[in-house]
C-alpha atoms as an extended CHARMM CRD file, in Angstrom:
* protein
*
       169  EXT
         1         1  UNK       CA              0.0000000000        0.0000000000        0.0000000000  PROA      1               0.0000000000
         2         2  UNK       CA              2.8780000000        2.1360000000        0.3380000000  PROA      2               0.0000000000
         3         3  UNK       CA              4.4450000000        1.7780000000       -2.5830000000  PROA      3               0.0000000000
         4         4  UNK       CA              0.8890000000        2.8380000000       -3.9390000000  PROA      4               0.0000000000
         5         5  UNK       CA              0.7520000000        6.3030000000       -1.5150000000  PROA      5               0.0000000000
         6         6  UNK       CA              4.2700000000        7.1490000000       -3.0030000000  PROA      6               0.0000000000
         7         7  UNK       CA              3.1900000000        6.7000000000       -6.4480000000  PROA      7               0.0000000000
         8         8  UNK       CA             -0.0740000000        8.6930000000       -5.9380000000  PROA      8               0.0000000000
         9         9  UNK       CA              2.2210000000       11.2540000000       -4.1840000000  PROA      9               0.0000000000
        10        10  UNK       CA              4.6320000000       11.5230000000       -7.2210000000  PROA      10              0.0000000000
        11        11  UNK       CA              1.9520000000       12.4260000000       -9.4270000000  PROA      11              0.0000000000
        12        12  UNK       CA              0.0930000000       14.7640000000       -7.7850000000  PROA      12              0.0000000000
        13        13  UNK       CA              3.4580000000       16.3270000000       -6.4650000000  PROA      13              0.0000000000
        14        14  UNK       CA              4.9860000000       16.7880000000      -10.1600000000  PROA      14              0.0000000000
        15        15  UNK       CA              2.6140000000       15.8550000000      -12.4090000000  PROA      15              0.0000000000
        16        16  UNK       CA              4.0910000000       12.9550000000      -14.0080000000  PROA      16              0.0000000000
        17        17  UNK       CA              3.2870000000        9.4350000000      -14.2270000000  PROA      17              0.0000000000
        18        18  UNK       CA              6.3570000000        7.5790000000      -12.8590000000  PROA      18              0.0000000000
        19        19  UNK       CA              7.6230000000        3.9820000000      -14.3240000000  PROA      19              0.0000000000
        20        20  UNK       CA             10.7580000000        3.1160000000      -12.2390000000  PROA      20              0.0000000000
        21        21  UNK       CA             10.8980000000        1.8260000000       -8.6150000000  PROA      21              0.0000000000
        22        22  UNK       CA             13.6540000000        1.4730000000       -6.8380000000  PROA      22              0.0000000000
        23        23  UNK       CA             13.5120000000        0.4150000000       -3.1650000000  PROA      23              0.0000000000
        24        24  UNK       CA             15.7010000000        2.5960000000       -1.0010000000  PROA      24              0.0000000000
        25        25  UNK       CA             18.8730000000        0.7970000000       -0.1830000000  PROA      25              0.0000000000
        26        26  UNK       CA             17.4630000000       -2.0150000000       -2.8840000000  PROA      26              0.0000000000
        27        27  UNK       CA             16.2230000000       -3.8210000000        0.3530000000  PROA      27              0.0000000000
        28        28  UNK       CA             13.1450000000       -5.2900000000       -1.5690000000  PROA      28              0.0000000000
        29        29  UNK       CA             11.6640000000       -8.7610000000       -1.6540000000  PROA      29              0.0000000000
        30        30  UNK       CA              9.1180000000      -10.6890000000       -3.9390000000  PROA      30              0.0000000000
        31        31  UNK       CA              6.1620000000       -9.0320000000       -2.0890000000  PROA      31              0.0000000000
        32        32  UNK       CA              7.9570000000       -5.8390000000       -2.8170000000  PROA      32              0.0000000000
        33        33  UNK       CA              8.5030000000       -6.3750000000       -6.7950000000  PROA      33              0.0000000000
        34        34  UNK       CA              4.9490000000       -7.5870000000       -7.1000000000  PROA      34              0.0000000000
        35        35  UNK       CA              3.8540000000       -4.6600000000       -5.3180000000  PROA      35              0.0000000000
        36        36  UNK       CA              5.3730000000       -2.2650000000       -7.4300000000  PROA      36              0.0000000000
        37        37  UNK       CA              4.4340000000       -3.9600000000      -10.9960000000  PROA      37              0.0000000000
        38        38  UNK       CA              0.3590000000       -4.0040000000       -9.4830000000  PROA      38              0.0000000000
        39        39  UNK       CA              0.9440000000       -0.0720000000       -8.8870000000  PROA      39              0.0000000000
        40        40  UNK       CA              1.6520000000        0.1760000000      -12.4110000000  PROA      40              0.0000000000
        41        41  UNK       CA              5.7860000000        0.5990000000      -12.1210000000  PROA      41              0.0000000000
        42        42  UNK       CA              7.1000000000       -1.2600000000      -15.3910000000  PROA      42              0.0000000000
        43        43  UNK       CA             10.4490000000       -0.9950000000      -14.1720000000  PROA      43              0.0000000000
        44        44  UNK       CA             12.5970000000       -2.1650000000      -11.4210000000  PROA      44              0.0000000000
        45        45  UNK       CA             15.9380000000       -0.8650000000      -10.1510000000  PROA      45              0.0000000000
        46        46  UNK       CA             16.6770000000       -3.8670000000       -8.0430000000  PROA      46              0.0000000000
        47        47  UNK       CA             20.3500000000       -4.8730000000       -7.1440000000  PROA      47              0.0000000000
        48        48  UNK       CA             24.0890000000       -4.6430000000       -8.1570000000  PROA      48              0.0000000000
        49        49  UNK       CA             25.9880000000       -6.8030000000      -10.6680000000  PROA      49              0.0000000000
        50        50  UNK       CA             23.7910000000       -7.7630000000      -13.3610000000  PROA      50              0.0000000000
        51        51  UNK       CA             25.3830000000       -6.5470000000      -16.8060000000  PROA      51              0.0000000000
        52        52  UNK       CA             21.6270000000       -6.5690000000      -18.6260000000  PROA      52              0.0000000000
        53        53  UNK       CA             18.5290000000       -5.8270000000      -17.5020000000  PROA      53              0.0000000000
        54        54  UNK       CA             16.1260000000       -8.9290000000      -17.1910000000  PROA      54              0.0000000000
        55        55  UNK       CA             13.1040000000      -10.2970000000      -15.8090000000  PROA      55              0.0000000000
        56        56  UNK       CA             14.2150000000      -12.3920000000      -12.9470000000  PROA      56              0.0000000000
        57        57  UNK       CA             15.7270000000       -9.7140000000      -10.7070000000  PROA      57              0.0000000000
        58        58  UNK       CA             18.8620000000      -10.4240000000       -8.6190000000  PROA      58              0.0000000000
        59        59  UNK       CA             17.6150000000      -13.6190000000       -6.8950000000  PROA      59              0.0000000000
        60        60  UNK       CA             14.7810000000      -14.3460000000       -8.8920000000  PROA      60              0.0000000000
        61        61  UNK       CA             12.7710000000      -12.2080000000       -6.8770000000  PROA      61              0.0000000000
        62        62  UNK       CA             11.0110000000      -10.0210000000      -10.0010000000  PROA      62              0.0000000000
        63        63  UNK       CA              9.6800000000      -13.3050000000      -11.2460000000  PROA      63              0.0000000000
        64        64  UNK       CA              8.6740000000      -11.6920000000      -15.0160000000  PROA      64              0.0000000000
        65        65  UNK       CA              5.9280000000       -8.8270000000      -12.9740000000  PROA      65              0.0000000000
        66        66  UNK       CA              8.9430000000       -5.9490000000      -14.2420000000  PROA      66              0.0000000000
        67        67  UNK       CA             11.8410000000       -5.2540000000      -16.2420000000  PROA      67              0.0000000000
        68        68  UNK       CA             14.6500000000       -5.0790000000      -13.9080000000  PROA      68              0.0000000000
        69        69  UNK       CA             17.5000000000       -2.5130000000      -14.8340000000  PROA      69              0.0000000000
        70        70  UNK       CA             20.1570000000       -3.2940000000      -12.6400000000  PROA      70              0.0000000000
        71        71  UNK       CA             22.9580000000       -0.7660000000      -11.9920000000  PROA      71              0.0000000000
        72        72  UNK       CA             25.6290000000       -2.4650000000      -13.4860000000  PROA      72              0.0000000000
        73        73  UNK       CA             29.4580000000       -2.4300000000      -12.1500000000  PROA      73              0.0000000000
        74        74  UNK       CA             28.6600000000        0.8600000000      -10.4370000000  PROA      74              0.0000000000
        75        75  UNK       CA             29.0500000000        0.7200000000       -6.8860000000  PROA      75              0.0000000000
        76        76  UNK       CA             31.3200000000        3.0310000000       -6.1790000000  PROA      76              0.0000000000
        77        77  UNK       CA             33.1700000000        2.3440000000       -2.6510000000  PROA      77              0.0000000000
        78        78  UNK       CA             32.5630000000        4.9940000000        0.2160000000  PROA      78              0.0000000000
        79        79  UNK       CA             36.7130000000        4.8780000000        1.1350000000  PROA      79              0.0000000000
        80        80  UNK       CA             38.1740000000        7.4080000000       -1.0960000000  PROA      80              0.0000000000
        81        81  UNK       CA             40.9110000000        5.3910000000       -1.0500000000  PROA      81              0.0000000000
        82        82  UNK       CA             38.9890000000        2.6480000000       -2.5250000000  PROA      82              0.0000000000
        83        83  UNK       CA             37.0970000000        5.1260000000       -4.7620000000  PROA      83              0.0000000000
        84        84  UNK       CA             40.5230000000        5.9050000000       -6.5270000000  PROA      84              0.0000000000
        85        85  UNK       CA             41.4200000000        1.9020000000       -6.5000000000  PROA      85              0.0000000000
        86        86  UNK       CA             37.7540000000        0.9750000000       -8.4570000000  PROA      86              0.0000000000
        87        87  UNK       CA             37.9970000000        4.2570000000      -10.5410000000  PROA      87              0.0000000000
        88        88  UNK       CA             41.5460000000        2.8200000000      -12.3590000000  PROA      88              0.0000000000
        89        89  UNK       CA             40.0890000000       -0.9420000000      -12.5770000000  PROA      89              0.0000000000
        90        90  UNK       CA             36.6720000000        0.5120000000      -14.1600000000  PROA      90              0.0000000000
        91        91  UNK       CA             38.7950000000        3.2420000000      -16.6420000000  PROA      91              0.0000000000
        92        92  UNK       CA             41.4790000000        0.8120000000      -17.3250000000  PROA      92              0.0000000000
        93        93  UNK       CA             39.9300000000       -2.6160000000      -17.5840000000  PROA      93              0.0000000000
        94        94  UNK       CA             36.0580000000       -3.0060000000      -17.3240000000  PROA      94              0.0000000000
        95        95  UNK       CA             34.7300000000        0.0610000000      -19.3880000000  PROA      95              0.0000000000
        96        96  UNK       CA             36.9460000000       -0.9090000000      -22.7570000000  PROA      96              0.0000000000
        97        97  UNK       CA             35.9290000000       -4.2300000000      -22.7270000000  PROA      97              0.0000000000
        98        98  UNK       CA             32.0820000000       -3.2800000000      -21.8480000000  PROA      98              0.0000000000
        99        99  UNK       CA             32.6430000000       -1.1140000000      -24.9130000000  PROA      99              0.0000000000
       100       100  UNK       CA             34.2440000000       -3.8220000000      -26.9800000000  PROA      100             0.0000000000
       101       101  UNK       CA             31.1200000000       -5.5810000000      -26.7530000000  PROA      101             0.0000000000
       102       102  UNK       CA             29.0660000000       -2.5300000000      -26.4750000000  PROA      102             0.0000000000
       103       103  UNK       CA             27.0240000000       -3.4680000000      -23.4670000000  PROA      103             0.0000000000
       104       104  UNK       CA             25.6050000000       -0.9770000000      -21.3260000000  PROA      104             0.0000000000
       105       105  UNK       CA             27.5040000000       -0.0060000000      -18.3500000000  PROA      105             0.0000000000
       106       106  UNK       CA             24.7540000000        2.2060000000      -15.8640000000  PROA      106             0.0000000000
       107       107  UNK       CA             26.9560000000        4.5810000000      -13.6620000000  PROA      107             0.0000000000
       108       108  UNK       CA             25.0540000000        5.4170000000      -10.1180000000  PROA      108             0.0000000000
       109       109  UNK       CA             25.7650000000        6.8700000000       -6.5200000000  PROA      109             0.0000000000
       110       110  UNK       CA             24.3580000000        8.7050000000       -4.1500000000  PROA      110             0.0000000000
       111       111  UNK       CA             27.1260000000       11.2160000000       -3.7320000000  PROA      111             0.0000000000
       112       112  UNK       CA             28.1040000000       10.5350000000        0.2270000000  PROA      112             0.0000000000
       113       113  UNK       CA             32.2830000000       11.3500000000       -0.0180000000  PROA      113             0.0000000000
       114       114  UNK       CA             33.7240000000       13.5010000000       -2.4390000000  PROA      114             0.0000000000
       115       115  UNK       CA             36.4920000000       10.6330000000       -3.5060000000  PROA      115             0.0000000000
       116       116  UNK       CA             33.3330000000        8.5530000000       -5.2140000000  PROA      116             0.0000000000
       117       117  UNK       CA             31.7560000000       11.8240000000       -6.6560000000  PROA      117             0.0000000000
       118       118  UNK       CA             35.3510000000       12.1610000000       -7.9830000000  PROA      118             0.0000000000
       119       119  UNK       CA             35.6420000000        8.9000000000       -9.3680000000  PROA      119             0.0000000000
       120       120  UNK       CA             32.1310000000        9.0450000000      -10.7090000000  PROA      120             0.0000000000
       121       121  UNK       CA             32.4630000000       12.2890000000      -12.5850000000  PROA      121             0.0000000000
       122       122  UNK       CA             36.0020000000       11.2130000000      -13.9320000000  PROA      122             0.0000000000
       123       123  UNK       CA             33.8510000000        8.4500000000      -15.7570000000  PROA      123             0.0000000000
       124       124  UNK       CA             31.1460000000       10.4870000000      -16.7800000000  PROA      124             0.0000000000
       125       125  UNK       CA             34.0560000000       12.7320000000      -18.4440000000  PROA      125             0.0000000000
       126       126  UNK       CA             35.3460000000        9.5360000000      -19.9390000000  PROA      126             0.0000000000
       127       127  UNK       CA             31.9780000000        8.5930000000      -21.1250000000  PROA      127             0.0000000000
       128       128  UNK       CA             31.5310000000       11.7110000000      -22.6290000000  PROA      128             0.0000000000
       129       129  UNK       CA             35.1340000000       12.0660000000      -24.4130000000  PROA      129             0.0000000000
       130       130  UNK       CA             34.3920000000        8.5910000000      -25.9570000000  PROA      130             0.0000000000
       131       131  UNK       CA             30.3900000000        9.7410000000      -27.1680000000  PROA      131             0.0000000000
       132       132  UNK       CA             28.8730000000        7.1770000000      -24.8840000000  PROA      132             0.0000000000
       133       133  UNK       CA             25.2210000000        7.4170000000      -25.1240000000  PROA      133             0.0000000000
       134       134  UNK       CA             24.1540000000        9.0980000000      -21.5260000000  PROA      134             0.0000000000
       135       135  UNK       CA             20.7420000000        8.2670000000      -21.2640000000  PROA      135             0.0000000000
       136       136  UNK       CA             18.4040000000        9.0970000000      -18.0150000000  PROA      136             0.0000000000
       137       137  UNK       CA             17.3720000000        5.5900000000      -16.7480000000  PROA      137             0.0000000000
       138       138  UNK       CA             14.1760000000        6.7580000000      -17.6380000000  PROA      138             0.0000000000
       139       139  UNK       CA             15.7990000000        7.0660000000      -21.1610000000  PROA      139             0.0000000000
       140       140  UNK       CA             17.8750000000        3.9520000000      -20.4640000000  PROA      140             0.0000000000
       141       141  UNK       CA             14.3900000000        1.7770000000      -19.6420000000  PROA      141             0.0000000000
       142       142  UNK       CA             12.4720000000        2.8560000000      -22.4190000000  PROA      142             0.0000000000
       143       143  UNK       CA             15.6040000000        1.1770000000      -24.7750000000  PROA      143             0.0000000000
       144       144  UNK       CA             15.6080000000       -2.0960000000      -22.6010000000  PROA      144             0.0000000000
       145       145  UNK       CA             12.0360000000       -2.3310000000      -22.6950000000  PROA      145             0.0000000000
       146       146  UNK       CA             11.5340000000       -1.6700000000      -26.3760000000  PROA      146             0.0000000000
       147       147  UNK       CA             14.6620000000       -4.6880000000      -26.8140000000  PROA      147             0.0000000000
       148       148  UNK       CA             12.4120000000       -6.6790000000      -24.9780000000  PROA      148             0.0000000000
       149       149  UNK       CA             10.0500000000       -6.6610000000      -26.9980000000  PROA      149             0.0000000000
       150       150  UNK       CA             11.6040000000       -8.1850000000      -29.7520000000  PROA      150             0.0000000000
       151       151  UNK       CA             12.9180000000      -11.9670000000      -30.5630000000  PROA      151             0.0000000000
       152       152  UNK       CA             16.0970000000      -12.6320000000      -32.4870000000  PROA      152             0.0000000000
       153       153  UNK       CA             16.8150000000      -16.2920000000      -33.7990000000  PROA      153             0.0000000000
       154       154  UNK       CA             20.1810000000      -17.1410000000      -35.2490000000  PROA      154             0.0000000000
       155       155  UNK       CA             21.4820000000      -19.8930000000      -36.9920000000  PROA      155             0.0000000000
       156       156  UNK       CA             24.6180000000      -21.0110000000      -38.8600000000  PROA      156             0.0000000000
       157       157  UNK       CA             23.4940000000      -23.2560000000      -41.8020000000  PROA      157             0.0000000000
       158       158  UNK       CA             26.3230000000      -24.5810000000      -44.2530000000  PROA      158             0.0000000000
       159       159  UNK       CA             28.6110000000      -21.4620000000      -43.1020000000  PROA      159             0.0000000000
       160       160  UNK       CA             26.1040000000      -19.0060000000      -44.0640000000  PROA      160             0.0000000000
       161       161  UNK       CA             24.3580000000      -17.1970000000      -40.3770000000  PROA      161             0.0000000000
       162       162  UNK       CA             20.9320000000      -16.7960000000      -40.9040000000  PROA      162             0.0000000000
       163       163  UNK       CA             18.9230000000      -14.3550000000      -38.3540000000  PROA      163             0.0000000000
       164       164  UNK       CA             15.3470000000      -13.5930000000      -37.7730000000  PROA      164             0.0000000000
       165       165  UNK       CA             13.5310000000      -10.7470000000      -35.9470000000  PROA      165             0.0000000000
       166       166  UNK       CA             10.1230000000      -10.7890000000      -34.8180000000  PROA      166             0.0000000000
       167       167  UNK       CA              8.0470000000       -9.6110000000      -31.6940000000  PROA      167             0.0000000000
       168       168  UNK       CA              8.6760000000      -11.2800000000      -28.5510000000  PROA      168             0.0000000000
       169       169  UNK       CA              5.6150000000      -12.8840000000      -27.7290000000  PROA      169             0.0000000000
């Protein structure tokens, strides 16, 4: 019900009609997830570490109700010490090869030390030196969920790769 009441509030505080829930501190369960989807949220911020969005969640726990757009590789550490530390191994070894296989890499924090707003904005700059695509995750969703909605079949027959696209049904 409160996941309802904060929906309601959104709207009639700005107007808009919001699609993505996150739970705060992404402490959410099943009961949570389902919750959300039956308030009319089509997407689900839910959890660390997933390098595509999907329907499962983290631990299974979306169970096909959303689409869940995980923030991917992006916890940045609180330490700025450790901030500098994950800021070389994501510059120097996990956003080339994300980008060698163009997969999406969602950057996110919530901005409590000034070494992980460094570290973030150093690979925001990056992003943007490179001509990333920066999306909102509004933005972000709305390509995931149109993706989704599609069905690619591939075969290699004789040497020759054969490939189909439909809807997903």
């Amino acid at each position: 019900m409160r996941i309802v009441r904060a929906r309601e509030e959104l709207i009639a505080q700005f107007g808009i009609n919001p699609r993505v829930w996150e739970t705060p501190h992404l402490d959410g369960n099943l009961d949570t997830y389902r919750a959300a989807a039956a308030a009319g949220y089509e997407i689900i911020n839910e959890g660390d570490g997933h390098l595509y969005p999907n329907r499962w969640g983290y631990d299974g726990l979306i169970n096909d109700s959303a689409l869940n757009v995980p923030h991917t590789a992006s916890y940045v550490p609180l330490d700025e010490g450790e901030a500098e530390t994950y800021l070389a191994a994501a510059g120097y070894h996990m956003m080339p090869r994300l980008t060698r296989i163009r997969a999406p890499f969602f950057l996110f924090y919530h901005g409590f030390v000034q070494g992980q707003e460094d570290a973030m904005m150093s690979l925001a700059e990056c992003s943007h030196e490179c001509d990333f695509w920066t999306p909102t995750i509004t933005e972000y969703a709305d390509w995931w969920v149109q993706r989704d909605a599609i069905r690619v079949v591939s075969s290699i027959e004789a040497g020759v790769m054969r490939a189909t696209v439909s809807d997903h049904p």
